[in-house]
Coordinates of C-alpha atoms and ligand atoms in Angstrom, one line a residue:
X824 CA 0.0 0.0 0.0
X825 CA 1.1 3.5 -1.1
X826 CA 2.1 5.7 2.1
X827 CA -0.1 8.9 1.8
X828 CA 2.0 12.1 4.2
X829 CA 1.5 15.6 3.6
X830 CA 4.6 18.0 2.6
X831 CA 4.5 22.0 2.6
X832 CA 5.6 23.0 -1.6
X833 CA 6.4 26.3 -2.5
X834 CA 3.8 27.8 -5.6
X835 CA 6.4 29.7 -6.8
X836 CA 10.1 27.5 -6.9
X837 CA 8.4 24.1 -6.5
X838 CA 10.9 23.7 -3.0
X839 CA 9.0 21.2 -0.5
X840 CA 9.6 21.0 3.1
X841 CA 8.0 18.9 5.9
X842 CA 6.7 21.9 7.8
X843 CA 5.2 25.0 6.8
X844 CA 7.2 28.3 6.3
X845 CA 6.6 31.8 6.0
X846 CA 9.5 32.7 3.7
X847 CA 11.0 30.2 1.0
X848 CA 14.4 29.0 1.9
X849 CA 15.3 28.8 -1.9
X850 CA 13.8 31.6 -4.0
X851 CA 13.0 34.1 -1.0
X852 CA 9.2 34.2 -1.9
X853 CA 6.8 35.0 1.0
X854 CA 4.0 33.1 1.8
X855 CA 3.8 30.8 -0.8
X856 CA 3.7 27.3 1.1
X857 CA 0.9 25.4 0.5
X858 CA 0.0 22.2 2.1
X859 CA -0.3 18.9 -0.5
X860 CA -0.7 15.5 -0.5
X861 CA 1.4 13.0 -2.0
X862 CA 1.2 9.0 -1.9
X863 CA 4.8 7.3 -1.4
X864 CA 4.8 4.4 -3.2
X865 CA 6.9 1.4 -2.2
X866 CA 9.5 0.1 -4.4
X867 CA 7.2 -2.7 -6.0
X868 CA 4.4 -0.4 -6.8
X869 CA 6.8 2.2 -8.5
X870 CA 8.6 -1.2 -10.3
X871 CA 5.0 -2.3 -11.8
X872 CA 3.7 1.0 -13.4
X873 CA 6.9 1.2 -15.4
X874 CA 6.6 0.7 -19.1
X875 CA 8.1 -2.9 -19.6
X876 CA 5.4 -4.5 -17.5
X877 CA 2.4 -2.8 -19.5
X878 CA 2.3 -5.9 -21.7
X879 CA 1.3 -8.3 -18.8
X880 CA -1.6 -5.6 -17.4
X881 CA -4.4 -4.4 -19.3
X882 CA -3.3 -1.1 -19.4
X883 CA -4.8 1.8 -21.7
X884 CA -3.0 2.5 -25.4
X885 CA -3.7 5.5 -27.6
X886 CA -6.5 5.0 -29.9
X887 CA -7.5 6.3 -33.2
X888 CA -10.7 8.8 -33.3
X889 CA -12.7 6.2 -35.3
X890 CA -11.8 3.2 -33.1
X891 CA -13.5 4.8 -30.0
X892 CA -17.0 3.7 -29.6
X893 CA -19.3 6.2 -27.9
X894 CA -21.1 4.4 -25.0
X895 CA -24.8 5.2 -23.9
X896 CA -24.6 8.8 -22.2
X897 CA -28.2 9.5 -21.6
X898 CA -28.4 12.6 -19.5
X899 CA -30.5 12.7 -17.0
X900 CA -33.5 15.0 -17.2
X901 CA -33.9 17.3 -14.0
X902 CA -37.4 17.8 -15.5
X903 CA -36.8 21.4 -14.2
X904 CA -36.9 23.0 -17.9
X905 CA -34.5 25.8 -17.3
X906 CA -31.8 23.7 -15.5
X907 CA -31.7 21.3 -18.1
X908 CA -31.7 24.4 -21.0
X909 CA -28.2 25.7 -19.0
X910 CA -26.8 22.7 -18.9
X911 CA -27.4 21.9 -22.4
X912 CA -30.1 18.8 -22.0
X913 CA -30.0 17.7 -18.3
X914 CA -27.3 16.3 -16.0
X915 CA -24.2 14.2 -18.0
X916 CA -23.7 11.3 -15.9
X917 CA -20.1 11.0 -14.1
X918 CA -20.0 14.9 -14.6
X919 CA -18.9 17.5 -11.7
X920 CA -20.7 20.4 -12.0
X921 CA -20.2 23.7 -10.4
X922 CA -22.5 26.2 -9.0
X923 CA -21.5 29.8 -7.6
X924 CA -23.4 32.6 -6.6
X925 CA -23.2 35.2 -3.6
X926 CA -24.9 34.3 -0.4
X927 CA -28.8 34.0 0.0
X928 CA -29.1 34.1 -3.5
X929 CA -30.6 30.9 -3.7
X930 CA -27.9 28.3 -4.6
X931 CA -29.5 25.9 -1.9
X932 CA -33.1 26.4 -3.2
X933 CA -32.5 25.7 -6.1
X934 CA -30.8 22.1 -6.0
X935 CA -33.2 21.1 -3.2
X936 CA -35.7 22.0 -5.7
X937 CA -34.3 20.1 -8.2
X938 CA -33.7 16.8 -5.9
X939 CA -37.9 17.5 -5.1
X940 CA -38.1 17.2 -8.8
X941 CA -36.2 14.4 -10.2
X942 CA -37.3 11.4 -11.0
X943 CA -34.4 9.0 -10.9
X944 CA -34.0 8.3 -7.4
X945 CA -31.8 8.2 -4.5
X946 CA -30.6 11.0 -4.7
X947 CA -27.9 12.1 -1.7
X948 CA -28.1 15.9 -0.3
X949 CA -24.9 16.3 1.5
X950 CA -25.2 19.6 3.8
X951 CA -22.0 20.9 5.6
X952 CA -23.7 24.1 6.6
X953 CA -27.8 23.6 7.8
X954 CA -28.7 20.8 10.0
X955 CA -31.1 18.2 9.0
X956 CA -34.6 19.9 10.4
X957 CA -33.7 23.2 8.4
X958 CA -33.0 21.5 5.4
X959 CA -36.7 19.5 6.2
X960 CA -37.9 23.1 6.9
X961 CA -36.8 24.9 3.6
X962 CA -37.8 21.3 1.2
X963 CA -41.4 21.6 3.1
X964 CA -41.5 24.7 1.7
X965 CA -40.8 24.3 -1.8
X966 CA -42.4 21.0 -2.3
X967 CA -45.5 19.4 0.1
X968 CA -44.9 15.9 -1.7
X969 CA -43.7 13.2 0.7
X970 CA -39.7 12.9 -0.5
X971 CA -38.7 9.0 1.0
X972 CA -35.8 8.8 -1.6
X973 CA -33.9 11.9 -1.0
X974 CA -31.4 11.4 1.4
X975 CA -29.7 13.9 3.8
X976 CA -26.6 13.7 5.2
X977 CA -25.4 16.3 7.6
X978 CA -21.5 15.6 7.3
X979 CA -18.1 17.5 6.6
X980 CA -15.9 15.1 6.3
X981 CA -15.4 14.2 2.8
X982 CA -14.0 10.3 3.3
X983 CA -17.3 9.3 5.2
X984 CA -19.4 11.0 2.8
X985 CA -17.9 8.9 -0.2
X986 CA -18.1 5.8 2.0
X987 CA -21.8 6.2 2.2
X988 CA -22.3 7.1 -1.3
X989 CA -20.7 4.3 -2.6
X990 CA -23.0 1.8 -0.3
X991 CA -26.7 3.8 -1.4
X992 CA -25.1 4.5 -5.0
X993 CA -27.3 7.6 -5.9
X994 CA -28.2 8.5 -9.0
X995 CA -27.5 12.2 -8.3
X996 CA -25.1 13.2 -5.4
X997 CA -24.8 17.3 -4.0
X998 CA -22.9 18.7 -1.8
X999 CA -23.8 22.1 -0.2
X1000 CA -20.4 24.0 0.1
X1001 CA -17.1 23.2 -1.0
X1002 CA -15.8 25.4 1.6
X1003 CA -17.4 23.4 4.3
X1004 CA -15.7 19.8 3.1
X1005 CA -12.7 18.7 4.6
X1006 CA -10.5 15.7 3.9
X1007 CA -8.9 14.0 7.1
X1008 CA -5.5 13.6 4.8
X1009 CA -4.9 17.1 5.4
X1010 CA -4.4 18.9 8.7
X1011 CA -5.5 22.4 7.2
X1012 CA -8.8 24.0 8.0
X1013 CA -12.1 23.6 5.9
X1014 CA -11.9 26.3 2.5
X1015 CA -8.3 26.4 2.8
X1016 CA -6.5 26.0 -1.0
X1017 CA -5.5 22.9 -0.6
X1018 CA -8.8 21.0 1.0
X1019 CA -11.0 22.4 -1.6
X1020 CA -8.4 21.1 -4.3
X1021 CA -8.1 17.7 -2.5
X1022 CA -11.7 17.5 -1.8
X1023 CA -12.4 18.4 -5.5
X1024 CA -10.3 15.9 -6.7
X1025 CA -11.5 13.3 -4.4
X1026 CA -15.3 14.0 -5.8
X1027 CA -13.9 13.9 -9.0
X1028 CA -12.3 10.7 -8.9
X1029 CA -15.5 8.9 -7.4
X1030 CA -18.0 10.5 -10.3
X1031 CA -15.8 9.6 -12.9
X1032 CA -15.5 6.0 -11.5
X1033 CA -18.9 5.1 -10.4
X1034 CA -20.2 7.3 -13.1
X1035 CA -22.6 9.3 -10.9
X1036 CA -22.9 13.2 -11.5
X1037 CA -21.8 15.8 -8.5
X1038 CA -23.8 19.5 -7.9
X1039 CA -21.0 21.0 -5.7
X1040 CA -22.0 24.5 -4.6
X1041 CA -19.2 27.1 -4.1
X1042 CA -18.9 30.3 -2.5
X1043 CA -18.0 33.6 -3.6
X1044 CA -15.7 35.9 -3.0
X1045 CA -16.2 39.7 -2.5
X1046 CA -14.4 40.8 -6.1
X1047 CA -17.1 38.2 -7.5
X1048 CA -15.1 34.9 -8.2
X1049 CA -15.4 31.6 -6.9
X1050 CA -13.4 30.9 -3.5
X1051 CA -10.6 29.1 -3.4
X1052 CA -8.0 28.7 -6.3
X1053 CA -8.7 28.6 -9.9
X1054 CA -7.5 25.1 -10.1
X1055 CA -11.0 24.4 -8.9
X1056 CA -12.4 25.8 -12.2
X1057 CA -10.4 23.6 -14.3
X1058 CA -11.4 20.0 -12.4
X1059 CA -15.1 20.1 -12.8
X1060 CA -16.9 19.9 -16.5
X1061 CA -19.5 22.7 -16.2
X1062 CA -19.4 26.0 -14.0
X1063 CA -22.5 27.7 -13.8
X1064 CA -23.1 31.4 -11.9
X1065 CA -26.4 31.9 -9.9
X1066 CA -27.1 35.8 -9.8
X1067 CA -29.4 38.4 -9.3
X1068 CA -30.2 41.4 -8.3
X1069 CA -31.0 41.1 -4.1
X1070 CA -33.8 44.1 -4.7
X1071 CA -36.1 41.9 -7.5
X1072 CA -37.0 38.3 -7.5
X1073 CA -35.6 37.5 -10.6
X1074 CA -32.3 35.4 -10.9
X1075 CA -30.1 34.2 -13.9
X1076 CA -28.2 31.0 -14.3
X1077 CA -25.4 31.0 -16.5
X1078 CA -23.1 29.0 -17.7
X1079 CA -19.6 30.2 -17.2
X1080 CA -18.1 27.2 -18.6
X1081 CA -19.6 24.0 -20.4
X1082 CA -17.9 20.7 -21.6
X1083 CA -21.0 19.4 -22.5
X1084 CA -23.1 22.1 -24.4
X1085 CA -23.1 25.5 -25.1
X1086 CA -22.2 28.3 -22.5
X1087 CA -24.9 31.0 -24.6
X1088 CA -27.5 29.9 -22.6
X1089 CA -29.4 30.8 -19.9
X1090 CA -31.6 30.0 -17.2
X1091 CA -34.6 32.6 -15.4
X1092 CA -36.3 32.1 -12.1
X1093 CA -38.5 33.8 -9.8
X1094 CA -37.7 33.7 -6.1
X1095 CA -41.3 32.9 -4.3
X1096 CA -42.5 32.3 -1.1
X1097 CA -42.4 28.7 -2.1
X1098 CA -39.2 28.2 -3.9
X1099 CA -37.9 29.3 -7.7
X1100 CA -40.3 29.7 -10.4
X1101 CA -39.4 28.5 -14.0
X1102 CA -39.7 31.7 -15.9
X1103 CA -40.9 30.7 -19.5
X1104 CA -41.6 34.2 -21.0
X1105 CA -39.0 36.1 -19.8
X1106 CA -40.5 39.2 -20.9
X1107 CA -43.1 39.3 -18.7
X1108 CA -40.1 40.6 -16.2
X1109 CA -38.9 43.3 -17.8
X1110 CA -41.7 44.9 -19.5
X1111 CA -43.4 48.1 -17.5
X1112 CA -45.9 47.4 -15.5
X1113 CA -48.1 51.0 -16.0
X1114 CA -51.3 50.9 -17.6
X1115 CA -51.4 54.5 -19.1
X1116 CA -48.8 55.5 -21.7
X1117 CA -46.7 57.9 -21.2
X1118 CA -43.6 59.7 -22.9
X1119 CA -40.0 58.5 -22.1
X1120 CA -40.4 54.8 -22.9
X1121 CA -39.3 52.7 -25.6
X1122 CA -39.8 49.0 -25.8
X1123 CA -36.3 47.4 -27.4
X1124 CA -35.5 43.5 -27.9
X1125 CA -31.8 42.5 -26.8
X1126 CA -30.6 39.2 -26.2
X1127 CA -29.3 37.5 -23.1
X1128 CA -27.5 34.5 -24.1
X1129 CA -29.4 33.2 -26.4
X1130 CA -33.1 34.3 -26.1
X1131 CA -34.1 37.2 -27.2
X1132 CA -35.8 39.7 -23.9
X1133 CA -38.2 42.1 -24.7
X1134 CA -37.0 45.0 -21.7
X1135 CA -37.9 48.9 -21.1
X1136 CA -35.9 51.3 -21.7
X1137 CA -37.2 54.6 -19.6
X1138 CA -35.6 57.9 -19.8
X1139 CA -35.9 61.5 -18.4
X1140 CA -34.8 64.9 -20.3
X1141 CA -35.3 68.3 -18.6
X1142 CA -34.1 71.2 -18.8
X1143 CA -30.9 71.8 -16.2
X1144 CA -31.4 73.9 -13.7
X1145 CA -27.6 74.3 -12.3
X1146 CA -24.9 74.9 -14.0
X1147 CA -23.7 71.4 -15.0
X1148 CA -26.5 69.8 -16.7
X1149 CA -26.8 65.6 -14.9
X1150 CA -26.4 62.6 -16.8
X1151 CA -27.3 59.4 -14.6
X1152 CA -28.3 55.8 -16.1
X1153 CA -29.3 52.6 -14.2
X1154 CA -28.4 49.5 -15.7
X1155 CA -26.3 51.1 -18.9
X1156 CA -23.0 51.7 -19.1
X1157 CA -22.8 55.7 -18.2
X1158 CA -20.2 56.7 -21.2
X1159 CA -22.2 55.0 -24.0
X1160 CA -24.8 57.0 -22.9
X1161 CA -22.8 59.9 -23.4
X1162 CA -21.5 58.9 -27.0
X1163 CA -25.5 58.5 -27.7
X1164 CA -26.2 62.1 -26.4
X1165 CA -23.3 63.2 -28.5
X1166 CA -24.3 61.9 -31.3
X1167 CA -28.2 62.7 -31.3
X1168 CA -26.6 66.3 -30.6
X1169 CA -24.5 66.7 -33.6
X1170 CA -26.2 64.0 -35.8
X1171 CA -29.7 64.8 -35.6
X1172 CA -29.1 68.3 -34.1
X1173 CA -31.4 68.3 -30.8
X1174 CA -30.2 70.3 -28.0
X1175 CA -29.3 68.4 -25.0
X1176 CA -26.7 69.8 -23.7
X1177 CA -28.8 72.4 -21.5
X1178 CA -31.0 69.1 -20.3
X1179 CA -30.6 66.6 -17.6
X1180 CA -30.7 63.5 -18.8
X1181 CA -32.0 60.1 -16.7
X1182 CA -32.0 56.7 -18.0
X1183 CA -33.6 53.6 -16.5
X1184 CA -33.4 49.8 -17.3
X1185 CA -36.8 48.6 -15.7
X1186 CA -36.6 45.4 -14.3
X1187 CA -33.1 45.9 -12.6
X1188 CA -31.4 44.4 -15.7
X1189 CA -27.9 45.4 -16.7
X1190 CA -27.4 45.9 -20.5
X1191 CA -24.5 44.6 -22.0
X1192 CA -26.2 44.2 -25.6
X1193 CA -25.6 47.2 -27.8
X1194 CA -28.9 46.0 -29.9
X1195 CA -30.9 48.2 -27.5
X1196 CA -29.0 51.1 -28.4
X1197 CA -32.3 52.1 -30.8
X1198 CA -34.7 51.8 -27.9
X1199 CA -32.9 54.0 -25.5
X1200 CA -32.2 56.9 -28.0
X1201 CA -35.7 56.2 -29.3
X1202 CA -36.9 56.4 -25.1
X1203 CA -34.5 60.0 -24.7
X1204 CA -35.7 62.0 -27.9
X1205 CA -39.5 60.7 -26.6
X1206 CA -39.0 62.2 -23.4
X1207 CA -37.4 65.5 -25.0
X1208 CA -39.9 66.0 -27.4
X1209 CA -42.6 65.0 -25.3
X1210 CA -44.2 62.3 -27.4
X1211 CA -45.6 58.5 -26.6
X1212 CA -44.5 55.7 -28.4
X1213 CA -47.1 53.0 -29.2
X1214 CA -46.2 50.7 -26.3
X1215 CA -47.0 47.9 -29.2
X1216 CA -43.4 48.8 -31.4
X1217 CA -40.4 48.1 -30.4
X1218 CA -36.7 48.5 -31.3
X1219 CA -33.7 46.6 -32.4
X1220 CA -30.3 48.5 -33.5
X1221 CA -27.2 49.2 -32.5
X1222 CA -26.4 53.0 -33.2
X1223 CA -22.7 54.2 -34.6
X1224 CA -21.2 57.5 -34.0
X1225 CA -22.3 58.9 -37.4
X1226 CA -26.1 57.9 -36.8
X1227 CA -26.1 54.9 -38.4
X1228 CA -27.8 52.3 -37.3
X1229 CA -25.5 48.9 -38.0
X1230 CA -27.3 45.2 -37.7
X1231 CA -27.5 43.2 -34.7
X1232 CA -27.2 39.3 -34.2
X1233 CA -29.8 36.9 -34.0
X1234 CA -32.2 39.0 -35.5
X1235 CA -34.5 36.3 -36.8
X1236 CA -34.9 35.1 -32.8
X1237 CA -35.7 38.8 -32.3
X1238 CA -38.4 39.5 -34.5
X1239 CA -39.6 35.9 -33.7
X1240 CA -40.1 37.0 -29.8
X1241 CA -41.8 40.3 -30.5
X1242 CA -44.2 39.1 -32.8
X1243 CA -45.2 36.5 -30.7
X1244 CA -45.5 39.2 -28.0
X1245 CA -48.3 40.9 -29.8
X1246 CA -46.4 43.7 -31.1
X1247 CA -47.1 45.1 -34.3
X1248 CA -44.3 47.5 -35.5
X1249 CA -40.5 46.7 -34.7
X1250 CA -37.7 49.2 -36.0
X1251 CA -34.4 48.1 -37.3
X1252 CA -31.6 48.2 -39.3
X1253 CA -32.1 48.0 -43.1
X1254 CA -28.8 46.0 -42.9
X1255 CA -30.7 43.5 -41.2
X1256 CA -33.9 42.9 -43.0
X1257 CA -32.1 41.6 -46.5
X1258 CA -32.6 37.9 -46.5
X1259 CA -34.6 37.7 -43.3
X1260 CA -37.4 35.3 -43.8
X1261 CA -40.3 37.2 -43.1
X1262 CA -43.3 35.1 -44.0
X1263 CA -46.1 33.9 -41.1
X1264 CA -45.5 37.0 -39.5
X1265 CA -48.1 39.4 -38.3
X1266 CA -45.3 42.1 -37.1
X1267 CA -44.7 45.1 -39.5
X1268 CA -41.2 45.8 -39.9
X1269 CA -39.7 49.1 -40.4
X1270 CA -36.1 49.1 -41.9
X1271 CA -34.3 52.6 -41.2
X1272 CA -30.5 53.0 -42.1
X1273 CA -29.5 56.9 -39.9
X1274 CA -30.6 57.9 -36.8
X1275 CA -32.6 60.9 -38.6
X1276 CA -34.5 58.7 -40.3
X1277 CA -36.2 57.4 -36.7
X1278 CA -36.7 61.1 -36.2
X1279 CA -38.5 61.7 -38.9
X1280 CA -41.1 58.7 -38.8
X1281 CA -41.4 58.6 -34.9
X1282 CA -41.7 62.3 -34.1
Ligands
TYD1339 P1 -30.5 30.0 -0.1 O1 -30.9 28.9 -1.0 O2 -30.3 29.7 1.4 O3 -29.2 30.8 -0.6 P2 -27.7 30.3 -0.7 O4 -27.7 28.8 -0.5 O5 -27.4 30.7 -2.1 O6 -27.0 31.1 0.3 O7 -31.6 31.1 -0.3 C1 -32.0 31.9 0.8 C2 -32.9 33.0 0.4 O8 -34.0 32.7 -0.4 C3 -33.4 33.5 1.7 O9 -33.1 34.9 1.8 C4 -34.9 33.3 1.6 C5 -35.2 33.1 0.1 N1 -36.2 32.1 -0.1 C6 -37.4 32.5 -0.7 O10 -37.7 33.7 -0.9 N2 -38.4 31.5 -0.9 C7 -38.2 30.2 -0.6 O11 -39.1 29.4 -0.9 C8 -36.9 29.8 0.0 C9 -36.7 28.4 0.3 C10 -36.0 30.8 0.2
MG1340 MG1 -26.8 27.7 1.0

């Protein structure tokens, strides 16, 4: 049997030494000594791995693409619709998957959820951070179906956890926090470097050889990335990113990374009183929710990943009354807003450097997609001139700094969405309408190539 000891190696020279040190004794590096593992192997063992033996052992020997046979890798289905959308078609058995987000986002929720839905059972909910009767608590709240084949263990130590998953062999295994595993190999503290790497690799190991997927939830750090070291990232198959905005009750899943499908897609819930909500029309989220009318708001369709979002754009223009006239925006970048006030200044020669000027994502959603550009200088010369836009036409354009308007991806998808919305006049780029297929639909679109051309049919 292989002798397992722990040794203190330097990150930076690669020196090792049998107890930790503040400074390296060989490259003069501080704080760089990280705790590892390593298995001493006795003489015999080292002798049989060595090449000339291979021939009496079954060992593995390159292969040719077409000589590999794929086996059966039916993924499971979570039958939660947006999970399995993220993920590219449910859960890949024998894969580790990843799942950040800041605290009391929801990480939690959302796989107990998922065990409360899933069909193939055992499943095993491994929690290192709620005792038993909480997690009962929260899974009576999100589910009142009696759950006899969803197991919880309360346990932090990750070489009794595997021991018990290999004797109820789950189809499904989680483990709520990384941070709060420990292997008893290693004599440093739970979330340290080293015991999320060793317990990361020690997960791995067992879903690759029993071929049974891990949901391993990870915290994160205050700059936004996943505690502990990057290494982490590189183990597992898929890392997906829970977030949201703590002020609404919508939240995103993304995929930050996917070895098994595309990382363009995403996932929408709604936090509830009784757990996450599939959101199917995510529209419905971002659209305004006032009855009347009223100037200052255009409708534009932008992508998020890869389904096209129908959102609000609002904005404010009045006249300054201090000196320095404002320019504020909530959920767009601030500068492009001021290359779009430039350039309805000198392009289409409106006034605004006398006016304040407020703009407004509604919905709490952060615009990254310049395809909205139309609807928020459609929203800012509405509220300067005073004049509603039909709240059935919407917008899809991304605006240059001479006032054209240039084409935008996925426009198909786009028009798609917001005629099945019920809208009946979308704007965009001429650019974009040659060889779009526009038979079966209802939606009238209007192609417009400069910025002065929306002036002139709008206002
Ligand atoms: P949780 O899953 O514990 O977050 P995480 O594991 O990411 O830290 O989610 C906690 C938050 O979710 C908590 O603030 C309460 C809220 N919540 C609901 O709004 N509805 C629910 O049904 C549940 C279970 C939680
Ligand atoms: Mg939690």
């Amino acid at each position: 049997m292989a002798k397992v000891k722990t040794i203190y190696v330097c990150q930076s020279c690669g020196m090792d030494s049998p107890k930790w040190m503040g400074r390296c004794s060989s490259c003069g590096e501080w704080n760089t000594y990280q705790e590892m593992r390593v298995e001493q192997k006795t003489k015999a063992e080292t002798k049989a791995e060595t090449w000339q033996n291979d021939e009496k052992k079954k060992i593995r020997t390159p292969l040719t693409l077409d000589d590999i046979t794929i086996g059966k890798t039916t993924r499971i289905d979570t039958t939660n619709a947006e999970f399995n959308r993220v993920l590219g078609g449910g859960v890949v058995p024998g894969s580790l998957i990843l799942i950040g987000g800041n605290p009391g986002i929801g990480k939690s929720t959302l796989l107990l959820q998922i065990c409360t839905q899933l069909k193939e059972l055992p499943i095993l909910y491994v929690s290192g951070e709620e005792s038993e009767e909480q997690i009962k608590l929260r899974a009576q709240r999100i589910s009142s179906g009696a759950l006899p084949k969803t197991y919880i263990f309360t346990e932090v130590n990750i070489s009794k956890i595997l021991r018990e998953a290999k004797k109820l062999s789950p189809r499904l295994i989680i483990i709520d926090s990384i941070q709060t595993m420990s292997s008893p190999h290693l004599e440093s503290a739970p979330g340290t470097v080293s015991q999320i790497r060793e317990c990361t690799a020690d997960l791995q190991r067992f879903a690759k050889e029993l071929n049974i997927p891990v949901l391993i939830i990870g915290h994160i750090t205050k700059e936004g990335q996943l505690a502990g070291p990057k290494v982490l990232e590189h183990i597992v198959d898929v890392v997906l990113q829970f977030e949201g905005d703590p002020n609404y009750s919508y939240r995103l899943l993304r995929a930050q990374k996917n070895r098994f499908g595309s990382t363009d897609e995403i996932g929408i819930y709604e936090m509830r009183g009784n757990g996450l909500r599939e959101v199917n029309n995510p529209s419905e989220l971002f659209l305004s929710q006032s009855e009347v009318e009223l100037s200052g708001s255009a409708i534009g369709v932008m992508l998020e990943g890869q389904r096209p979002v129908l959102v609000e754009a609002q904005a404010l223009v009045s006249p300054a009354v201090y000196g320095n006239p404002q320019r504020s925006a909530t959920g767009f970048d601030l500068r492009r807003m001021g290359m779009h006030l430039a350039v309805l200044e000198k392009r289409v020669g409106l006034a605004l450097a006398q006016h304040d000027v407020f703009l407004n994502i509604a919905g709490g959603l952060k615009i990254k997609d310049p395809g909205m550009d139309l609807s928020i200088l459609a929203a800012i010369i509405s509220s300067l001139e005073d004049t509603i836009i039909d709240h059935h036409t919407c917008f899809a354009g991304e605006v240059g700094l001479s006032g054209e308007i240039r084409a935008v991806t996925h426009i198909g998808q786009r028009v798609k969405e917001a005629d099945k919305l019920g809208f009946n006049k979308m704007f965009l780029s001429s650019f974009n309408l040659q060889g779009l297929n526009t038979s079966n639909l209802n939606i009238e679109l209007i192609p417009i190539s400069k910025l002065t051309d929306l002036y002139d049919l709008l206002f």
